[in-house]
Structures are given as structure tokens and as C-alpha cells.
mmCIF file of N, CA and C in Angstrom:
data_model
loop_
_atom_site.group_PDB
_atom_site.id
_atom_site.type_symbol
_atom_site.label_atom_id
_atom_site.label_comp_id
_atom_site.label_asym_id
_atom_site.label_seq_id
_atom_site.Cartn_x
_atom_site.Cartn_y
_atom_site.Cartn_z
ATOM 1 N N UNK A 454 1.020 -29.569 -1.080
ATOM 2 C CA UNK A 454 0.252 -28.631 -0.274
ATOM 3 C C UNK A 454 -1.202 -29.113 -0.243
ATOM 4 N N UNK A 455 -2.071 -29.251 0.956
ATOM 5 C CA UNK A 455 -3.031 -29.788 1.214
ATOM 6 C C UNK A 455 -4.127 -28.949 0.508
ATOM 7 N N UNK A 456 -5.080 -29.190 -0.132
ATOM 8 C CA UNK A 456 -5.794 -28.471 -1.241
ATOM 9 C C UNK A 456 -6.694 -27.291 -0.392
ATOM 10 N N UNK A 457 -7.012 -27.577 0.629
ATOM 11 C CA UNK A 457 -8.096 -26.807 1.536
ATOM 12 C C UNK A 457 -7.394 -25.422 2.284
ATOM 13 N N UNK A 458 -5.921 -25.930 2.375
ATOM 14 C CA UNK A 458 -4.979 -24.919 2.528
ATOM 15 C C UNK A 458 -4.861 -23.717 1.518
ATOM 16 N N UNK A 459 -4.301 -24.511 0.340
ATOM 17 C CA UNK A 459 -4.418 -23.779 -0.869
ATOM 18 C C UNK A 459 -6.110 -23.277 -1.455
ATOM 19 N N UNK A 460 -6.529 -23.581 -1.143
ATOM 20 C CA UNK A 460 -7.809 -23.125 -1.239
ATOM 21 C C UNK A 460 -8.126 -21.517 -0.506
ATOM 22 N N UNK A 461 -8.201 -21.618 0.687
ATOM 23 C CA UNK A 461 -8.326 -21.102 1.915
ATOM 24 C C UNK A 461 -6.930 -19.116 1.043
ATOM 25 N N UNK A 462 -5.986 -20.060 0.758
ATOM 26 C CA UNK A 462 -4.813 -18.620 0.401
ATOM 27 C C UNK A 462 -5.574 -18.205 -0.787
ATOM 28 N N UNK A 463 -6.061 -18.735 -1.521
ATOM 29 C CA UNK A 463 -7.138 -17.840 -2.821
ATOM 30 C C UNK A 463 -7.834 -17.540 -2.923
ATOM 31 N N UNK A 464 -8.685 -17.369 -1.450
ATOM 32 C CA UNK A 464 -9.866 -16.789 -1.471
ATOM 33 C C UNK A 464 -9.490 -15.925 -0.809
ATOM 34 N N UNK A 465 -8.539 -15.801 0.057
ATOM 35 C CA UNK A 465 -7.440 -14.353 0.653
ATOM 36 C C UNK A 465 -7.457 -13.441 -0.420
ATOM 37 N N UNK A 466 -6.511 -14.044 -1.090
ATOM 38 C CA UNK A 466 -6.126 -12.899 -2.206
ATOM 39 C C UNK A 466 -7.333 -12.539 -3.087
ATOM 40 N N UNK A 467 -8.169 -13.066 -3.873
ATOM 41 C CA UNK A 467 -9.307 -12.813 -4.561
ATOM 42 C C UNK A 467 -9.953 -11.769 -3.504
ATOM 43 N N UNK A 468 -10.054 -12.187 -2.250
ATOM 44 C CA UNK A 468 -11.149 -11.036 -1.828
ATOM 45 C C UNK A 468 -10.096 -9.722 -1.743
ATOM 46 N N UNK A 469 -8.919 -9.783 -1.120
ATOM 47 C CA UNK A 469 -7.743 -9.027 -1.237
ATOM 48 C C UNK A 469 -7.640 -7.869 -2.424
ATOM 49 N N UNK A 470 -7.713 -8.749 -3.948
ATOM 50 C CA UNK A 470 -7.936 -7.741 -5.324
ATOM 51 C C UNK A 470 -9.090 -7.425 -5.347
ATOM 52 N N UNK A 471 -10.168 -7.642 -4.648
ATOM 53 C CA UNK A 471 -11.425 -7.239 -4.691
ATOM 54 C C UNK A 471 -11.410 -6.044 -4.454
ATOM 55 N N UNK A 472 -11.554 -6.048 -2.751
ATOM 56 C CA UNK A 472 -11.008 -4.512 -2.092
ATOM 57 C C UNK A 472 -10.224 -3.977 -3.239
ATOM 58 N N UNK A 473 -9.109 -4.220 -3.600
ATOM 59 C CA UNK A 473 -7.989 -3.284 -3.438
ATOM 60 C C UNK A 473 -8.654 -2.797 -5.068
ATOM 61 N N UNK A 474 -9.217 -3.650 -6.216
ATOM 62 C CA UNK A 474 -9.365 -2.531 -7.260
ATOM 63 C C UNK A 474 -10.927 -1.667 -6.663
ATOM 64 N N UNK A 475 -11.776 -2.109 -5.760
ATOM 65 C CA UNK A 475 -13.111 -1.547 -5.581
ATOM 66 C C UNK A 475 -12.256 0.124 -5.153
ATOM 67 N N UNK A 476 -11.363 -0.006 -4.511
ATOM 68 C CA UNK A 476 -10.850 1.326 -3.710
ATOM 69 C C UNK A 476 -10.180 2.363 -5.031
ATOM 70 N N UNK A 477 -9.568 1.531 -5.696
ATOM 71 C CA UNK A 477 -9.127 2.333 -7.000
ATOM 72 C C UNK A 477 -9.883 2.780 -7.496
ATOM 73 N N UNK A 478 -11.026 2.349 -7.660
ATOM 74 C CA UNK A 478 -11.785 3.065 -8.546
ATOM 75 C C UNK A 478 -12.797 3.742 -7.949
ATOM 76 N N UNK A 479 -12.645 3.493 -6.478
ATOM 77 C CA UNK A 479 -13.360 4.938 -5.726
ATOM 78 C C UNK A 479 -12.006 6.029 -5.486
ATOM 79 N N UNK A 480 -10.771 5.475 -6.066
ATOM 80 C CA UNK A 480 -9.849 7.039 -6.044
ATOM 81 C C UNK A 480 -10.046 7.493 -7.382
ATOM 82 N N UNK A 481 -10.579 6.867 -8.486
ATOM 83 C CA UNK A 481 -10.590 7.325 -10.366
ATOM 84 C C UNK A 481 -11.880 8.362 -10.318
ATOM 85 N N UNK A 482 -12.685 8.084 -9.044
ATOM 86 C CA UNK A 482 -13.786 8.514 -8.980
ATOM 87 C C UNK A 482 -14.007 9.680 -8.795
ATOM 88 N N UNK A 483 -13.126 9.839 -7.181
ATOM 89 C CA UNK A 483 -13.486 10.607 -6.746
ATOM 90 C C UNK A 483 -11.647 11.732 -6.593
ATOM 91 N N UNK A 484 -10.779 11.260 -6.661
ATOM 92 C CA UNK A 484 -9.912 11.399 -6.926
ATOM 93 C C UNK A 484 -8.726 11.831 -5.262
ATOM 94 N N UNK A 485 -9.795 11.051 -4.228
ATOM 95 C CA UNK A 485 -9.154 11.068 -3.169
ATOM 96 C C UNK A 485 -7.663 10.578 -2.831
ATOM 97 N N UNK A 486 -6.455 10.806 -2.703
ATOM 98 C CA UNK A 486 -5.477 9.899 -2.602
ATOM 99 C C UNK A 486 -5.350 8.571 -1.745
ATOM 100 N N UNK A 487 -5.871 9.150 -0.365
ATOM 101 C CA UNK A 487 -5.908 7.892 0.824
ATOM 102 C C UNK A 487 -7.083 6.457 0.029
ATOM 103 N N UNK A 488 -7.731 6.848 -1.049
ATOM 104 C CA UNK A 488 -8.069 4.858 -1.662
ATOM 105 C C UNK A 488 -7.407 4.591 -2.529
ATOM 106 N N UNK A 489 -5.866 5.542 -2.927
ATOM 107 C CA UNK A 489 -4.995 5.112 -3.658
ATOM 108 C C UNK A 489 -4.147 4.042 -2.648
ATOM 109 N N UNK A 490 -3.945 4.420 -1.424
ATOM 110 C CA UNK A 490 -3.523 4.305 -0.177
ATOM 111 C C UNK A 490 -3.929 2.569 -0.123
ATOM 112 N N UNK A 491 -4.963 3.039 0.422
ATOM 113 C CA UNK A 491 -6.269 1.387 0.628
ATOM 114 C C UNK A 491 -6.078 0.569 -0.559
ATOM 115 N N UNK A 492 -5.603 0.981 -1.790
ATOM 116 C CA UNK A 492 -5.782 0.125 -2.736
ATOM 117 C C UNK A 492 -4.422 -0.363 -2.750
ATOM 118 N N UNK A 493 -3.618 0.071 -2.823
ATOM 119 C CA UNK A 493 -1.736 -0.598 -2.548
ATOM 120 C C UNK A 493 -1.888 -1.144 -1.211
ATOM 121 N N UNK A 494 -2.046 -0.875 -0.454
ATOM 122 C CA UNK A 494 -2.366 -1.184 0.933
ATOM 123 C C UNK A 494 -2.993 -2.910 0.891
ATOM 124 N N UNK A 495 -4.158 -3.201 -0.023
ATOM 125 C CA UNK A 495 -4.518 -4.393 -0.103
ATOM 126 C C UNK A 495 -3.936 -4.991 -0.792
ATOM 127 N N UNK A 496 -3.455 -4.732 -2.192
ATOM 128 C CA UNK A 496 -2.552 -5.602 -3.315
ATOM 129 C C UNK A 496 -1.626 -6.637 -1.852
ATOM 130 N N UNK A 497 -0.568 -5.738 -1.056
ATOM 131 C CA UNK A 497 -0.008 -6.063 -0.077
ATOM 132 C C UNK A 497 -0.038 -7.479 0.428
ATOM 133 N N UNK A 498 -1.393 -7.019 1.165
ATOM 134 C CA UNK A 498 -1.957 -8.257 1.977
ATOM 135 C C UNK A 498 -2.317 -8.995 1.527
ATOM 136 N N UNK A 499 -2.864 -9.311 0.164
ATOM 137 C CA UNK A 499 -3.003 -10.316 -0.630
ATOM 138 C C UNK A 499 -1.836 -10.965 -1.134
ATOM 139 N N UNK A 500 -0.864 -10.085 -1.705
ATOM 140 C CA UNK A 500 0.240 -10.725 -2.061
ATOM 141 C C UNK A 500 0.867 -11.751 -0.646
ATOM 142 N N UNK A 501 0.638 -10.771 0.305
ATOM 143 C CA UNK A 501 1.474 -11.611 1.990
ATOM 144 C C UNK A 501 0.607 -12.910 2.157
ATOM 145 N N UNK A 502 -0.655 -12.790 1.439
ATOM 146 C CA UNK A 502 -1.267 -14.119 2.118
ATOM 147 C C UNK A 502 -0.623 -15.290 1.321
ATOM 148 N N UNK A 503 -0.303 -15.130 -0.143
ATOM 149 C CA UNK A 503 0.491 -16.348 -0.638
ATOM 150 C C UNK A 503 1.494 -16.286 -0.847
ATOM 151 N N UNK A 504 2.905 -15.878 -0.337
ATOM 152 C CA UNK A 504 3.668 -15.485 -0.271
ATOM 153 C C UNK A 504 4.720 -16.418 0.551
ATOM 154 N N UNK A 505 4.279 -17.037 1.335
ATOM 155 C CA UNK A 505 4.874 -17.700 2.882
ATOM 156 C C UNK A 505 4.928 -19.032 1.861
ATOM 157 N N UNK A 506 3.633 -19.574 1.687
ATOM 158 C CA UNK A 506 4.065 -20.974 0.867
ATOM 159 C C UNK A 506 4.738 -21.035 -0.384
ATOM 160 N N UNK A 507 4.594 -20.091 -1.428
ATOM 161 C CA UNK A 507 5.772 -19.815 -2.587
ATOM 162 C C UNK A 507 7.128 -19.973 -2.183
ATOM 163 N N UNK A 508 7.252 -18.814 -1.454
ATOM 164 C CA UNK A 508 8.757 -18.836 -0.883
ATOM 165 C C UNK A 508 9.559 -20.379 -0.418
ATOM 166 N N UNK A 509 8.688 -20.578 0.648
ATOM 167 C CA UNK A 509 8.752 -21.959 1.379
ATOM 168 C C UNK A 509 9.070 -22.970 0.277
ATOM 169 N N UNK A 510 8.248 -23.049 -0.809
ATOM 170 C CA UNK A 510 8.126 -24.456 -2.027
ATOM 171 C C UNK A 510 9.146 -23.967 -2.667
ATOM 172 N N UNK A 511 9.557 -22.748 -3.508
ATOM 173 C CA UNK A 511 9.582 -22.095 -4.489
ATOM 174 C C UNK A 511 11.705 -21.750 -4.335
ATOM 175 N N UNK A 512 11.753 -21.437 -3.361
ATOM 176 C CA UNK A 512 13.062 -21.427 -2.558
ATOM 177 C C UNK A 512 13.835 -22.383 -1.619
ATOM 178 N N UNK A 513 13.372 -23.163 -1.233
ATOM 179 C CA UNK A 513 13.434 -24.233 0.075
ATOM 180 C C UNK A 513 13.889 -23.280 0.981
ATOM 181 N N UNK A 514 13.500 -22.171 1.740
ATOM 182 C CA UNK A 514 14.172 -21.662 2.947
ATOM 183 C C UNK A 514 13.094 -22.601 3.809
ATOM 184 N N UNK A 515 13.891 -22.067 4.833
ATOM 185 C CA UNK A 515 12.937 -22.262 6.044
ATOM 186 C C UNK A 515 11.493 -21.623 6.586
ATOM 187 N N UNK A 516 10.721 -22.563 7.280
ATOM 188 C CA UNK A 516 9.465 -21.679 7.437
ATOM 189 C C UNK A 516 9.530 -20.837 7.821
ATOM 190 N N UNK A 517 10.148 -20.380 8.886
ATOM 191 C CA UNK A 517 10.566 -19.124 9.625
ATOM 192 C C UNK A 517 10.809 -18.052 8.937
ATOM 193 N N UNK A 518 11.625 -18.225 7.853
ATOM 194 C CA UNK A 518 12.046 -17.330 7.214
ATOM 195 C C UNK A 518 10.914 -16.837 5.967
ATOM 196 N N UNK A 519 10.553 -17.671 5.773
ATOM 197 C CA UNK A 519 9.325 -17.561 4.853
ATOM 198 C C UNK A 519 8.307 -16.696 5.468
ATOM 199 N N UNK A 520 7.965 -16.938 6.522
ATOM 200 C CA UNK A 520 6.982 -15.940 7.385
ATOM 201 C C UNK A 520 7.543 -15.094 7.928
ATOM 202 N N UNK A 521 8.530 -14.607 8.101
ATOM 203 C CA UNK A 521 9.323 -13.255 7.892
ATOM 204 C C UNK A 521 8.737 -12.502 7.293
ATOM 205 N N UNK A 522 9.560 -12.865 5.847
ATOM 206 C CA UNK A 522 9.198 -12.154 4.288
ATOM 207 C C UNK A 522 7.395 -11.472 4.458
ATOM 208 N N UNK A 523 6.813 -12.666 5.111
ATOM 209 C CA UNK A 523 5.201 -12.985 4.813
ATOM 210 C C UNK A 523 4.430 -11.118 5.913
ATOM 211 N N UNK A 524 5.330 -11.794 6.994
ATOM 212 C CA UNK A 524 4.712 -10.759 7.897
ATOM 213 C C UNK A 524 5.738 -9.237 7.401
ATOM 214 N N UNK A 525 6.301 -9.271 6.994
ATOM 215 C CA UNK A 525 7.292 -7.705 6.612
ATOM 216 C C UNK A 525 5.863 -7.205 5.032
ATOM 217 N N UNK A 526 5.535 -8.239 4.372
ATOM 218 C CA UNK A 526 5.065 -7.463 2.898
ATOM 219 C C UNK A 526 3.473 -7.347 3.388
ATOM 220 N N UNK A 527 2.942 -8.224 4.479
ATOM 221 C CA UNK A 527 1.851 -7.767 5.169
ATOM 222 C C UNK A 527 1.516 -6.720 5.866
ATOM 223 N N UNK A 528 3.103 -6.225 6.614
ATOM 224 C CA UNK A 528 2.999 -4.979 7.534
ATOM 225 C C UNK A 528 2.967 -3.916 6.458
ATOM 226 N N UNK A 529 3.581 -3.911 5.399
ATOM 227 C CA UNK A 529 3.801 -2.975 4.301
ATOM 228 C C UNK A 529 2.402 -2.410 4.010
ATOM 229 N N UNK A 530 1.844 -3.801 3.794
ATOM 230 C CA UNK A 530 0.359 -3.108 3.868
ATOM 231 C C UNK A 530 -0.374 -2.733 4.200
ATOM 232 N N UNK A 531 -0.602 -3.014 5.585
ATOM 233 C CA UNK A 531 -1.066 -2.242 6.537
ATOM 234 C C UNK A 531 -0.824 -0.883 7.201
ATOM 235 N N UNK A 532 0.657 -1.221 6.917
ATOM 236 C CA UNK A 532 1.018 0.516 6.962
ATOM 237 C C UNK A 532 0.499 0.973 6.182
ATOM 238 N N UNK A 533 0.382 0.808 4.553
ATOM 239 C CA UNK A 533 -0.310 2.017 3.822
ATOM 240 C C UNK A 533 -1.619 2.255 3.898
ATOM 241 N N UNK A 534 -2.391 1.221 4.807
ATOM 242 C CA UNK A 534 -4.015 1.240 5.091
ATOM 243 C C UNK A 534 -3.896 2.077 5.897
ATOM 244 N N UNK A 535 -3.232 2.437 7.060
ATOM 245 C CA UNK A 535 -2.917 3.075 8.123
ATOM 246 C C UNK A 535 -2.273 4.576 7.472
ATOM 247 N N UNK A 536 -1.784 4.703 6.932
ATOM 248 C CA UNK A 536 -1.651 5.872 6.399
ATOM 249 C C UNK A 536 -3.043 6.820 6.002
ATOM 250 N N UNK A 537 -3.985 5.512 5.113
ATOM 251 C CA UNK A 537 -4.623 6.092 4.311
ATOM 252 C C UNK A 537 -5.814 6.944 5.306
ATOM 253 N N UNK A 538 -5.447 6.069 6.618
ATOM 254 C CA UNK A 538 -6.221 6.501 7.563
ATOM 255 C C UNK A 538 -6.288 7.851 8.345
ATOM 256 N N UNK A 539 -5.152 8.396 8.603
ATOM 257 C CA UNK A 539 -4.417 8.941 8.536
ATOM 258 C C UNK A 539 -4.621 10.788 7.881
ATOM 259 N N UNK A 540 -4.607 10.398 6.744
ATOM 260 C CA UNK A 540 -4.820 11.339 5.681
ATOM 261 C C UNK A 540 -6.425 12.150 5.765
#
């Protein structure tokens, strides 16, 4: 895997757990549910951002199928951002 690639997916996710504990602990705070929401909601999308190449290396499926998986645990998350919105 080309390093700039892999590079590029860890600064996804790092900013990804960023958000997602900053929101937790504006729900510990304040005890709103919807940044419980925002905070699962990002774990998500962070997990979806490295997710596609694991699978891909990690399994030998196909790319296709790998970005399946990638875009289904991404939508997951966005749905619960969208929820939180919602609320």
C-alpha cells in the first residue's frame, strides 16, 4: 500500500476519534443524547475510512466488495449523525 495513501486513511480516522470523543464529552457534559448520536455516528466513519483496504489486504475479496462493506459502515454513520440531527 502506497504510504501517502495510508497516510491520507489516518489522518481520516484520527480526526474521525477526534470529533467523535470531543462530542462524548459534550454528552458527559451536558447530558444531551443526540452527541451520544454524533459520537457513534463518527467512530463509524472513521472506522469506514480504513476499512475498504483491511478488508481488501486482510481477506483477498474483491475491491468492490470491500467498498460495499466500506460504504454500508459509513452510511451507518451517517445515519446516526442524521439522527442526531434530528433529535
Amino acid at each position: 500500500m502506497e504510504a501517502s495513501f495510508l497516510l491520507a486513511k489516518l489522518i481520516t480516522l484520527v480526526l474521525s476519534l477526534v470529533v467523535a470523543y470531543l462530542a462524548y464529552h459534550g454528552y458527559r457534559r451536558s447530558g444531551q443524547t443526540p452527541m451520544l448520536y454524533v459520537s457513534g455516528g463518527f467512530i463509524f466513519i472513521g472506522a469506514g475510512a480504513i476499512c475498504e483496504g483491511l478488508i481488501y489486504h486482510a481477506f483477498g475479496t474483491t475491491i468492490a466488495s470491500a467498498a460495499l462493506v466500506q460504504a454500508a459502515i459509513v452510511s451507518s454513520g451517517m445515519v446516526l449523525v442524521l439522527i442526531s440531527l434530528t433529535k
